[in-house]
């Protein structure tokens, strides 16, 4: 560290990637692996054995002693269980072994992962299987093998399996459209994803003193400091040395793992930062984002910092999200959301654009519910960007194109006849990098859509599964119409015009934070699901179940299992937070307030004895006592409510949302007032200004 590293030299050195496989595998093994990737068939055991041997040799050279099947259970984070390569030889010694069987299949005793009722108790095991589309890598002395995780009966227990299914599905339907436009070369349409990751970094020593941060990842208490982010002096500001050392270290570790870490900067709130990678295919991007979050945490610890990935670590300043940049691209690298140079290409672009617009409008609730999460409730629909209402920002040029198609006018010259799709040329659509609308939940930025509702701690798999599935559905429906059309051009014209007309309500270029937009959105009939408890139940609406089962992304049981898990997680997280508050009030906050007021009272008595004025002390004691009483009462009320949770998934989530969350706000208000009234030397833990301006 500190020294300059040679990036091209270190990039991907800890990954058993294509190049390494080519170098280390016999030619026919390499070819067999490649053909499995192309055809999607499973790897013959003899091939797996050769790959496993080569992988083990390579990993041991990199210092690995263990291997692990790495998977993405429905908790939203990743899981690993490490086995060493050792195998006894019978004479008291060991050799290092790793077989093809161990590479392709694992049986972690995974009965404690949430399964949403998918696994019966008699078959509580889960199985892992190598995903040969993702490369193995070495980290912290272990060989990591990216795997899918499923039950004995074959149900997906993870986030990766449905993601892979959705990628196949959107590729299949996109190819049908491409064929209609005369493309008979493309074999695969890929989804490109670039996930920008926001996070906070705070000193470890301060973090350690706060039970709320340690147990819940966010501050449950804290009066507003005199300075917030109103001066905008942190955004893109100079990065302080300790943080920039962390970032250098992080970049290097990510590069070694083949992750394309590209951009880093300070974000809006004090102590807030962002890392953006260069986009890659969706499955890879999902793995990379999980690894990035994991390494951020580890790397921070090395620098005596703590990385907070929570969506809202501090009240009153910006929270953290994730921007999911999403586009479709052919295997020869053509971006399907880029307007072309010829009328034909433009027509094809409009088909993909119209399908996206229609899909988002029709499945608003589905997409919204994939980002429903306790932490994200502090952003979406609260006083922060983006709003809980889904809409698409298209920008001026494209909106003008859309309107002229709908109104049958010409976009360059209203005097001229209507736009004929496939004949007229679109105005050039610039890749929007400047005046983009930051308040929109989905912004078209020239050749991709930026979906901004994701919470910073969440896996990006869920929203990408939804985007892919929705897109597959709409492209499939379009293909059905166009393949059967007698006159392709007029069918195309009608399809695009009708679709844009019917779904234009989802387009909104204005200020998404404004109250007017909320009223306007309601008039347009757009949904506004402000909380997890309100939003998640729409996930399993009959329409969504039909979509995901018809498209083969989830079985109904798999889909419902996810719903159960997410709902339960919401209740559990809220419960932990509320209980932590009770703990902190009774054991730390109230004792501090009471001690201070008792010390003040004694001083009042002493002063009065001496005939001195004690007005200020007396006034403070009164105010503090009142505040303590109220805090105590509110806390006891919340504790009582916590003993009264109704049974049932929906009933308990609703109760947490409608009763406990408002209780928590009440308790916090009193505690924060007490913090202001109490001398700092009495306060039991670091306050906002200590942490944010360390
Ligand atoms: P910003 O949003 O910070 O201004 P960009 O829009 O250039 O920056 O890029 C943000 C993210 O979008 C990066 O991760 C980038 O790699 C990714 N990205 C760029 N083009 C595409 C694309 N066609 N498809 C998916 N992601 C993309
Ligand atoms: Mg961006």
XYZ file of C-alpha atoms and ligand atoms in Angstrom:
722
model
C 0.000 0.000 0.000
C 1.112 3.470 -0.692
C 3.207 2.304 -3.634
C 1.779 2.630 -7.078
C 0.400 -0.622 -8.330
C 0.586 -1.738 -11.923
C -3.097 -2.126 -12.659
C -2.970 -4.135 -15.896
C -0.528 -6.467 -14.186
C -2.615 -7.084 -11.083
C -6.040 -6.960 -12.723
C -7.835 -10.273 -12.370
C -4.789 -12.053 -10.923
C -6.898 -13.671 -8.211
C -9.478 -14.975 -10.676
C -9.445 -18.320 -12.444
C -10.678 -16.568 -15.561
C -10.930 -17.486 -19.203
C -7.311 -16.654 -19.910
C -6.023 -18.645 -16.937
C -8.216 -21.568 -17.906
C -6.888 -21.453 -21.426
C -3.325 -21.480 -20.095
C -3.791 -24.126 -17.459
C -6.252 -26.586 -18.934
C -5.558 -29.189 -21.628
C -6.987 -27.884 -24.905
C -9.792 -30.412 -25.042
C -10.877 -29.738 -21.448
C -10.980 -26.030 -22.145
C -13.022 -26.688 -25.285
C -15.425 -28.952 -23.368
C -15.952 -26.248 -20.741
C -16.575 -23.617 -23.444
C -19.085 -25.790 -25.215
C -20.937 -26.387 -21.943
C -21.223 -22.624 -21.543
C -22.632 -22.245 -25.019
C -25.095 -25.118 -24.880
C -25.935 -24.798 -21.203
C -25.438 -28.540 -20.647
C -23.824 -29.824 -17.456
C -20.136 -30.606 -17.226
C -19.142 -34.309 -17.620
C -17.417 -35.566 -14.470
C -14.118 -36.374 -16.191
C -13.934 -32.783 -17.476
C -14.841 -31.435 -14.025
C -12.068 -33.555 -12.488
C -9.443 -32.030 -14.753
C -10.718 -28.497 -14.113
C -10.805 -29.109 -10.358
C -7.206 -30.327 -10.340
C -6.001 -27.299 -12.307
C -8.022 -24.938 -10.126
C -6.584 -26.450 -6.964
C -2.977 -26.192 -8.199
C -3.554 -22.577 -9.176
C -5.302 -21.722 -5.903
C -2.565 -23.317 -3.787
C 0.029 -21.260 -5.658
C -2.043 -18.229 -4.600
C -1.849 -19.327 -0.983
C -5.230 -21.025 -0.681
C -5.661 -23.843 1.812
C -9.448 -24.114 1.606
C -12.240 -24.013 -0.920
C -15.793 -22.803 -0.524
C -18.984 -22.937 -2.507
C -20.065 -19.318 -2.507
C -23.784 -18.658 -2.895
C -26.443 -15.991 -2.564
C -29.227 -17.181 -0.289
C -32.424 -15.204 0.087
C -30.991 -13.171 2.943
C -29.618 -10.766 0.323
C -26.007 -11.324 1.316
C -23.660 -14.141 0.395
C -22.801 -17.320 2.240
C -19.728 -19.502 2.404
C -18.509 -22.572 4.260
C -14.853 -23.445 3.989
C -13.367 -26.931 3.604
C -9.649 -27.485 3.514
C -8.042 -29.387 0.663
C -6.371 -31.809 3.093
C -6.861 -35.521 2.744
C -5.079 -38.091 4.995
C -2.714 -40.544 3.341
C -3.021 -43.153 6.082
C 0.557 -42.783 7.354
C -0.075 -39.674 9.410
C 0.497 -37.262 6.559
C -1.871 -35.367 4.286
C -2.060 -34.449 0.637
C -4.037 -31.623 -0.939
C -7.046 -32.896 -2.856
C -9.953 -31.412 -4.730
C -12.169 -33.466 -7.027
C -14.538 -32.635 -9.849
C -17.401 -33.775 -7.653
C -16.407 -31.265 -4.976
C -16.172 -28.565 -7.615
C -19.567 -29.037 -9.211
C -21.710 -29.934 -6.235
C -21.805 -29.167 -2.543
C -24.094 -29.959 0.343
C -23.689 -27.221 2.901
C -25.655 -28.000 6.013
C -27.744 -25.010 5.217
C -30.888 -25.696 7.159
C -30.695 -22.345 8.917
C -31.049 -20.233 5.804
C -34.525 -18.845 5.287
C -36.429 -20.955 2.793
C -39.871 -19.397 3.162
C -41.309 -22.833 3.790
C -39.812 -24.364 0.654
C -37.970 -27.099 2.476
C -39.802 -29.633 4.533
C -38.054 -30.497 7.766
C -37.311 -34.011 6.541
C -35.205 -32.542 3.732
C -33.741 -29.458 5.277
C -30.538 -29.659 3.294
C -29.713 -27.330 0.474
C -27.405 -28.127 -2.397
C -24.982 -25.923 -4.251
C -23.912 -26.324 -7.870
C -21.090 -24.545 -9.650
C -22.272 -21.851 -12.034
C -19.642 -22.310 -14.761
C -20.580 -18.909 -16.242
C -18.963 -17.277 -13.199
C -15.258 -17.583 -12.515
C -13.762 -19.004 -9.337
C -11.413 -16.756 -7.389
C -9.064 -16.747 -4.421
C -9.726 -14.528 -1.435
C -8.431 -14.692 2.133
C -6.788 -18.080 1.656
C -9.789 -19.787 0.088
C -10.791 -20.800 -3.400
C -14.280 -19.358 -3.953
C -16.557 -21.234 -6.330
C -19.649 -19.248 -7.338
C -22.656 -21.532 -7.092
C -26.425 -21.758 -7.326
C -28.266 -22.918 -4.213
C -31.352 -25.149 -4.396
C -33.398 -27.644 -2.431
C -33.530 -31.431 -2.683
C -36.594 -31.127 -4.904
C -34.878 -28.601 -7.150
C -36.473 -25.356 -5.965
C -34.238 -22.310 -6.133
C -33.214 -21.179 -2.659
C -31.106 -18.316 -3.902
C -31.074 -15.140 -5.943
C -28.753 -16.327 -8.639
C -30.833 -19.137 -10.138
C -33.826 -16.936 -11.021
C -31.463 -14.236 -12.267
C -29.899 -16.693 -14.716
C -33.357 -17.873 -15.776
C -34.491 -14.294 -16.413
C -31.388 -13.596 -18.485
C -32.154 -16.561 -20.744
C -35.735 -15.452 -21.084
C -35.060 -11.852 -22.049
C -32.416 -13.015 -24.508
C -34.842 -15.425 -26.145
C -37.553 -12.799 -26.620
C -35.173 -10.053 -27.713
C -33.801 -12.382 -30.391
C -37.297 -12.777 -31.818
C -37.487 -9.006 -32.284
C -34.014 -8.821 -33.791
C -34.914 -11.545 -36.306
C -37.909 -9.482 -37.406
C -35.534 -6.666 -38.221
C -33.376 -8.972 -40.303
C -30.662 -9.792 -37.772
C -29.950 -13.489 -38.186
C -26.457 -13.423 -36.692
C -26.958 -12.540 -33.039
C -27.120 -15.666 -30.873
C -27.490 -14.088 -27.484
C -28.737 -10.791 -26.093
C -27.009 -9.852 -22.867
C -28.119 -7.621 -20.069
C -25.489 -5.042 -19.108
C -25.536 -3.762 -15.561
C -23.463 -1.166 -13.767
C -24.341 -0.749 -10.087
C -23.163 2.462 -8.437
C -22.692 1.835 -4.730
C -23.070 4.476 -2.035
C -21.726 3.999 1.483
C -20.661 5.788 4.648
C -17.292 5.512 6.376
C -16.941 6.381 10.047
C -14.208 5.818 12.627
C -14.319 2.386 14.215
C -13.722 3.775 17.705
C -16.892 5.896 17.520
C -18.923 3.125 15.952
C -17.958 0.749 18.735
C -19.501 3.040 21.341
C -22.964 2.994 19.813
C -25.164 -0.012 20.360
C -27.600 1.117 17.655
C -24.894 1.158 14.987
C -23.492 -2.159 16.119
C -26.827 -3.965 16.271
C -28.814 -2.334 13.491
C -26.346 -0.598 11.193
C -27.958 2.793 11.716
C -28.338 5.421 14.400
C -31.701 5.110 16.132
C -31.084 8.307 18.089
C -29.262 11.556 17.450
C -30.213 15.212 17.537
C -29.462 17.184 14.393
C -26.023 18.814 14.486
C -25.820 22.547 13.690
C -24.335 21.682 10.336
C -25.822 19.184 7.904
C -25.124 19.024 4.202
C -26.587 22.438 3.364
C -23.271 23.903 2.262
C -22.748 21.113 -0.292
C -19.128 21.130 0.767
C -18.695 17.371 0.804
C -20.104 16.395 -2.586
C -17.164 15.700 -4.926
C -14.956 17.396 -2.314
C -11.331 16.572 -1.611
C -11.101 13.108 -0.146
C -9.385 13.038 3.246
C -6.212 10.990 3.516
C -7.550 8.227 5.708
C -10.443 7.702 3.328
C -8.340 7.937 0.217
C -5.976 5.307 1.642
C -8.991 3.099 2.177
C -10.181 3.722 -1.380
C -6.777 2.901 -2.863
C -6.623 -0.313 -0.931
C -10.200 -1.181 -1.901
C -9.601 -0.504 -5.596
C -6.546 -2.713 -5.589
C -8.370 -5.609 -3.944
C -11.286 -5.259 -6.349
C -9.009 -5.116 -9.380
C -7.239 -8.273 -8.245
C -10.642 -9.940 -8.231
C -11.350 -8.738 -11.745
C -13.891 -6.147 -10.637
C -13.867 -3.056 -12.829
C -13.836 -0.430 -10.080
C -13.776 2.815 -12.003
C -15.092 5.909 -10.246
C -14.857 7.028 -6.642
C -15.932 10.268 -5.061
C -17.416 11.897 -2.010
C -21.207 11.964 -1.987
C -23.671 14.559 -0.723
C -23.690 13.780 2.990
C -20.662 14.147 5.259
C -18.783 10.810 5.449
C -20.674 9.517 2.425
C -18.912 8.139 -0.647
C -19.614 6.300 -3.868
C -17.942 3.644 -5.947
C -18.991 2.862 -9.514
C -17.692 -0.041 -11.561
C -17.674 -0.255 -15.337
C -20.755 -2.188 -16.357
C -20.645 -5.900 -17.175
C -23.150 -8.668 -17.824
C -25.860 -8.810 -15.167
C -24.857 -12.036 -13.443
C -21.270 -10.929 -13.175
C -22.332 -7.462 -12.025
C -24.436 -9.039 -9.299
C -21.539 -11.175 -8.034
C -19.233 -8.183 -8.288
C -21.548 -5.973 -6.270
C -21.841 -8.585 -3.520
C -18.064 -8.906 -3.416
C -17.637 -5.149 -3.448
C -19.893 -4.717 -0.419
C -18.094 -7.506 1.407
C -14.634 -6.155 0.652
C -15.660 -2.597 1.532
C -16.489 -3.798 5.035
C -13.297 -5.784 5.471
C -11.092 -3.129 3.989
C -12.620 -0.423 6.175
C -11.800 -2.439 9.289
C -8.143 -2.547 8.201
C -8.116 1.240 8.143
C -9.820 1.584 11.534
C -12.993 2.636 9.818
C -16.421 1.072 9.578
C -18.293 0.938 6.291
C -22.024 1.505 6.755
C -24.099 0.106 3.919
C -27.407 0.892 5.612
C -29.883 2.941 3.572
C -30.209 5.584 6.280
C -27.415 5.564 8.856
C -28.147 9.137 9.982
C -31.430 11.016 10.099
C -31.551 14.428 8.505
C -28.879 13.882 5.863
C -28.974 11.889 2.631
C -29.226 8.141 2.834
C -27.497 5.666 0.544
C -28.860 3.975 -2.518
C -27.660 2.029 -5.446
C -28.133 3.114 -9.039
C -28.702 0.137 -11.287
C -27.759 1.060 -14.840
C -29.406 -1.434 -17.160
C -29.344 -2.021 -20.894
C -29.543 -4.775 -23.513
C -26.698 -5.584 -25.804
C -26.100 -8.153 -28.578
C -23.254 -10.651 -28.424
C -21.457 -8.504 -30.986
C -21.686 -5.489 -28.698
C -24.616 -3.522 -30.136
C -26.557 -1.623 -27.498
C -30.272 -2.055 -28.212
C -31.198 1.155 -26.389
C -29.062 3.293 -28.628
C -30.912 5.099 -31.389
C -29.390 4.105 -34.710
C -28.273 5.909 -37.826
C -30.834 4.488 -40.190
C -34.639 4.599 -40.094
C -34.667 0.812 -39.705
C -32.390 0.894 -36.667
C -34.458 3.684 -35.206
C -37.598 1.634 -35.618
C -35.961 -1.236 -33.764
C -34.841 1.139 -31.017
C -38.409 2.396 -30.648
C -39.675 -1.166 -30.256
C -37.312 -1.788 -27.347
C -38.093 1.607 -25.851
C -41.857 1.097 -26.131
C -41.588 -2.373 -24.602
C -39.697 -0.948 -21.634
C -42.205 1.887 -21.123
C -45.143 -0.498 -21.322
C -43.523 -2.997 -18.980
C -42.695 -0.457 -16.294
C -46.202 0.978 -16.445
C -47.877 -2.428 -16.270
C -45.631 -3.848 -13.574
C -44.939 -0.776 -11.431
C -45.872 -2.610 -8.272
C -43.696 -5.604 -9.054
C -40.613 -3.490 -9.605
C -41.382 -1.326 -6.580
C -41.766 -4.359 -4.343
C -38.336 -5.705 -5.315
C -36.775 -2.745 -3.505
C -39.138 -2.871 -0.531
C -36.948 -3.252 2.533
C -37.020 -1.865 6.059
C -33.911 0.260 5.480
C -35.227 1.604 2.188
C -38.438 2.865 3.821
C -36.382 5.793 5.110
C -35.673 6.830 1.532
C -38.534 5.864 -0.756
C -41.624 7.834 0.086
C -39.916 9.562 2.981
C -38.335 12.968 2.571
C -35.740 11.716 0.213
C -35.011 10.730 -3.354
C -36.341 9.000 -5.237
C -40.057 8.965 -4.486
C -41.983 5.702 -4.048
C -43.876 6.443 -7.273
C -42.432 4.806 -10.355
C -42.026 6.977 -13.414
C -39.589 7.237 -16.307
C -37.578 10.307 -17.228
C -37.056 10.318 -20.993
C -35.457 13.707 -21.544
C -36.660 16.427 -23.899
C -35.638 14.925 -27.229
C -37.190 11.528 -26.729
C -40.290 12.985 -25.138
C -40.741 15.155 -28.225
C -40.369 12.066 -30.410
C -42.884 10.201 -28.302
C -45.391 13.025 -28.423
C -45.133 13.399 -32.147
C -45.699 9.685 -32.617
C -48.748 9.866 -30.384
C -50.109 13.033 -31.979
C -49.278 12.025 -35.508
C -47.149 15.109 -36.090
C -43.591 15.498 -37.270
C -41.051 16.201 -34.553
C -38.771 18.421 -36.556
C -41.321 20.196 -38.642
C -44.936 20.240 -37.428
C -46.035 21.360 -40.898
C -44.838 18.108 -42.377
C -46.806 14.901 -42.301
C -46.783 12.449 -39.467
C -43.821 10.396 -38.394
C -43.588 7.091 -40.174
C -41.647 4.657 -38.082
C -39.107 2.787 -40.133
C -39.051 5.560 -42.726
C -38.386 8.825 -40.952
C -35.121 9.433 -39.163
C -35.126 10.200 -35.454
C -33.493 13.386 -34.298
C -30.141 12.533 -32.808
C -30.570 11.614 -29.166
C -27.580 12.748 -27.182
C -26.203 10.572 -24.410
C -27.460 12.646 -21.569
C -24.701 13.327 -19.103
C -25.391 16.851 -17.960
C -28.885 17.993 -17.180
C -30.231 14.694 -16.071
C -33.108 14.638 -13.700
C -31.826 13.424 -10.340
C -35.304 13.112 -8.877
C -36.547 10.444 -11.237
C -36.632 6.813 -10.127
C -35.844 5.632 -13.667
C -33.927 7.884 -16.012
C -33.126 7.206 -19.633
C -29.543 8.376 -20.009
C -28.889 8.037 -23.728
C -28.327 4.302 -24.094
C -29.403 2.772 -20.795
C -31.940 3.103 -18.028
C -30.774 4.096 -14.594
C -33.022 2.566 -11.931
C -32.415 4.458 -8.716
C -34.753 2.981 -6.146
C -32.445 0.267 -4.853
C -31.297 0.423 -1.280
C -27.548 0.528 -0.718
C -27.440 -2.716 1.237
C -29.693 -4.733 -1.046
C -28.702 -7.369 -3.555
C -29.194 -6.085 -7.086
C -30.503 -9.495 -8.169
C -34.173 -8.842 -7.287
C -34.713 -5.670 -9.323
C -32.726 -7.073 -12.250
C -34.790 -10.266 -12.257
C -37.884 -8.050 -12.413
C -36.515 -5.795 -15.175
C -35.447 -8.785 -17.286
C -38.708 -10.645 -16.799
C -40.882 -7.640 -17.511
C -38.871 -6.853 -20.629
C -39.052 -10.482 -21.811
C -42.816 -10.428 -21.385
C -43.362 -7.232 -23.378
C -40.915 -8.141 -26.127
C -42.607 -11.523 -26.392
C -46.010 -9.906 -26.784
C -44.665 -7.495 -29.390
C -43.054 -10.373 -31.278
C -46.375 -12.249 -31.286
C -48.055 -9.276 -32.961
C -45.304 -8.475 -35.414
C -44.532 -12.051 -36.469
C -48.144 -12.505 -37.500
C -48.586 -9.151 -39.196
C -49.570 -9.073 -42.844
C -47.902 -5.727 -43.379
C -44.929 -5.393 -41.034
C -44.463 -1.637 -41.394
C -48.024 -0.652 -40.679
C -48.289 -3.159 -37.848
C -45.118 -1.674 -36.374
C -46.426 1.867 -36.709
C -49.653 0.947 -34.988
C -47.977 -1.094 -32.267
C -45.609 1.687 -31.239
C -48.185 4.429 -31.518
C -50.773 2.484 -29.515
C -48.267 1.441 -26.865
C -46.911 4.932 -26.292
C -50.416 6.395 -26.231
C -51.622 3.885 -23.716
C -48.619 4.102 -21.414
C -47.537 7.737 -21.621
C -48.717 8.303 -18.043
C -45.532 6.647 -16.761
C -43.361 9.305 -18.430
C -42.539 12.232 -16.180
C -39.693 14.675 -16.714
C -40.449 17.079 -13.847
C -39.444 17.232 -10.204
C -40.176 13.883 -8.607
C -39.832 15.259 -5.059
C -42.576 17.825 -5.394
C -45.970 17.526 -3.771
C -47.593 18.477 -7.070
C -46.149 15.331 -8.607
C -47.733 13.186 -5.914
C -51.127 14.679 -6.712
C -50.518 14.460 -10.443
C -49.363 10.841 -10.168
C -52.523 10.006 -8.310
C -54.598 11.609 -11.065
C -52.683 9.504 -13.574
C -53.485 6.394 -11.581
C -49.854 5.575 -10.773
C -49.311 3.676 -7.599
C -47.569 5.189 -4.601
C -46.600 2.462 -2.172
C -44.819 4.303 0.596
C -43.739 1.460 2.823
C -42.480 -2.085 2.746
C -45.582 -3.357 4.518
C -47.811 -1.734 1.876
C -45.647 -2.569 -1.075
C -44.592 -6.178 -0.538
C -48.102 -7.680 -0.644
C -48.371 -6.483 -4.260
C -45.386 -8.717 -5.089
C -47.612 -11.798 -5.026
C -50.572 -10.289 -6.878
C -52.139 -12.764 -9.324
C -50.779 -10.731 -12.230
C -47.193 -11.009 -10.994
C -47.516 -14.690 -10.168
C -48.771 -15.278 -13.678
C -45.876 -13.328 -15.159
C -43.077 -15.080 -13.295
C -44.499 -18.590 -13.574
C -45.419 -18.286 -17.246
C -41.915 -17.032 -17.955
C -40.369 -19.869 -15.942
C -38.487 -17.531 -13.607
C -40.056 -18.832 -10.405
C -42.476 -21.585 -9.559
C -45.384 -20.239 -7.563
C -43.935 -21.884 -4.454
C -40.538 -20.254 -5.028
C -42.165 -16.886 -5.555
C -44.345 -17.067 -2.461
C -41.365 -18.228 -0.423
C -39.561 -15.022 -1.293
C -42.540 -12.988 -0.263
C -42.671 -14.749 3.101
C -38.960 -14.183 3.668
C -39.059 -10.496 2.800
C -42.111 -9.829 4.921
C -40.617 -11.698 7.865
C -37.345 -9.810 7.430
C -39.199 -6.512 7.619
C -40.832 -7.477 10.908
C -37.628 -8.897 12.363
C -35.541 -5.858 11.474
C -38.105 -3.472 12.916
C -38.338 -5.573 16.069
C -34.580 -5.566 16.576
C -34.491 -1.810 16.124
C -37.321 -1.193 18.568
C -35.807 -3.498 21.168
C -32.440 -1.817 20.771
C -34.143 1.500 21.434
C -35.748 0.212 24.609
C -32.374 -1.084 25.738
C -30.533 2.120 25.012
C -33.158 4.306 26.662
C -33.337 2.289 29.861
C -29.663 1.496 30.206
C -27.918 4.544 28.799
C -30.049 7.510 27.819
C -32.388 7.818 30.795
C -29.631 7.154 33.330
C -27.605 9.964 31.732
C -30.527 12.398 31.842
C -31.471 11.416 35.377
C -27.925 11.692 36.659
C -27.505 15.100 35.114
C -30.797 16.370 36.537
C -29.985 14.949 39.968
C -26.578 16.664 39.922
C -28.294 19.870 38.867
C -30.842 19.548 41.665
C -28.088 19.212 44.215
C -26.438 22.280 42.825
C -29.742 24.152 43.058
C -30.043 23.217 46.747
C -26.440 24.213 47.451
C -26.842 27.495 45.646
C -30.089 28.316 47.417
C -28.438 27.638 50.755
C -25.792 30.165 49.835
C -28.429 32.596 48.695
C -27.260 32.410 45.069
C -29.508 32.570 42.074
C -30.279 29.124 40.614
C -32.747 30.118 37.925
C -31.010 28.498 34.988
C -30.258 25.260 36.872
C -33.800 25.081 38.076
C -35.250 25.726 34.672
C -33.024 23.034 33.148
C -33.919 20.530 35.840
C -37.594 21.101 35.176
C -37.237 20.690 31.454
C -35.028 17.627 31.758
C -37.346 15.995 34.273
C -40.315 16.539 32.016
C -38.397 15.168 29.078
C -37.235 12.108 31.050
C -40.785 11.395 32.168
C -42.065 11.557 28.653
C -39.216 9.450 27.296
C -39.807 6.828 29.971
C -43.539 6.745 29.307
C -43.123 6.474 25.529
C -40.527 3.740 25.905
C -42.734 1.729 28.234
C -45.593 2.126 25.782
C -43.462 0.816 22.951
C -42.202 -2.059 25.103
C -45.814 -2.972 25.834
C -46.697 -2.844 22.148
C -43.748 -5.109 21.417
C -45.312 -7.733 23.656
C -48.508 -7.514 21.652
C -47.520 -8.417 18.100
C -50.350 -10.140 16.226
C -49.701 -13.478 14.552
C -49.525 -13.873 10.792
C -47.171 -12.511 8.146
C -49.298 -9.574 6.977
C -50.825 -8.721 10.325
C -47.468 -8.487 12.044
C -45.819 -6.497 9.241
C -48.743 -4.060 9.311
C -48.536 -3.776 13.067
C -44.829 -3.015 12.975
C -45.417 -0.447 10.271
C -48.513 1.211 11.778
C -47.771 0.964 15.501
C -44.126 0.251 16.254
C -42.557 2.576 13.682
C -44.553 5.600 14.952
C -43.663 4.526 18.519
C -40.005 4.555 17.561
C -40.360 8.060 16.172
C -41.960 9.234 19.431
C -39.253 7.689 21.570
C -36.581 9.159 19.398
C -38.064 12.645 19.534
C -37.937 12.674 23.335
C -34.458 11.166 23.478
C -33.107 13.648 20.956
C -34.532 16.520 22.970
C -32.912 15.110 26.085
C -29.603 14.923 24.233
C -29.827 18.657 23.537
C -30.570 19.450 27.173
C -27.920 17.230 28.717
C -24.297 18.249 29.245
C -22.092 16.467 26.749
C -19.866 14.992 29.441
C -22.900 13.080 30.721
C -23.976 11.716 27.346
C -23.234 7.992 27.022
C -22.086 7.777 23.405
C -20.744 9.906 20.507
C -23.281 12.275 19.012
C -23.846 13.175 15.362
C -21.309 15.985 15.193
C -18.607 13.741 16.726
C -19.209 11.069 14.104
C -19.957 13.098 11.002
C -17.197 15.633 11.547
C -14.499 13.470 13.081
P -22.941 8.765 -13.756
O -24.295 8.155 -13.616
O -22.159 8.703 -12.466
O -22.936 10.095 -14.369
P -22.449 7.039 -16.063
O -23.849 7.261 -16.420
O -21.420 7.250 -17.127
O -22.057 7.872 -14.779
O -22.236 5.581 -15.552
C -22.808 5.085 -14.429
C -22.759 3.572 -14.493
O -23.465 3.139 -15.646
C -21.376 2.978 -14.598
O -21.332 1.832 -13.809
C -21.292 2.632 -16.061
O -20.367 1.604 -16.343
C -22.700 2.184 -16.324
N -23.055 2.140 -17.736
C -22.614 2.920 -18.732
N -23.153 2.530 -19.902
C -23.958 1.466 -19.632
C -24.785 0.619 -20.413
N -24.901 0.756 -21.711
N -25.463 -0.355 -19.773
C -25.364 -0.521 -18.454
N -24.609 0.246 -17.681
C -23.901 1.224 -18.243
Mg -25.545 7.531 -12.145
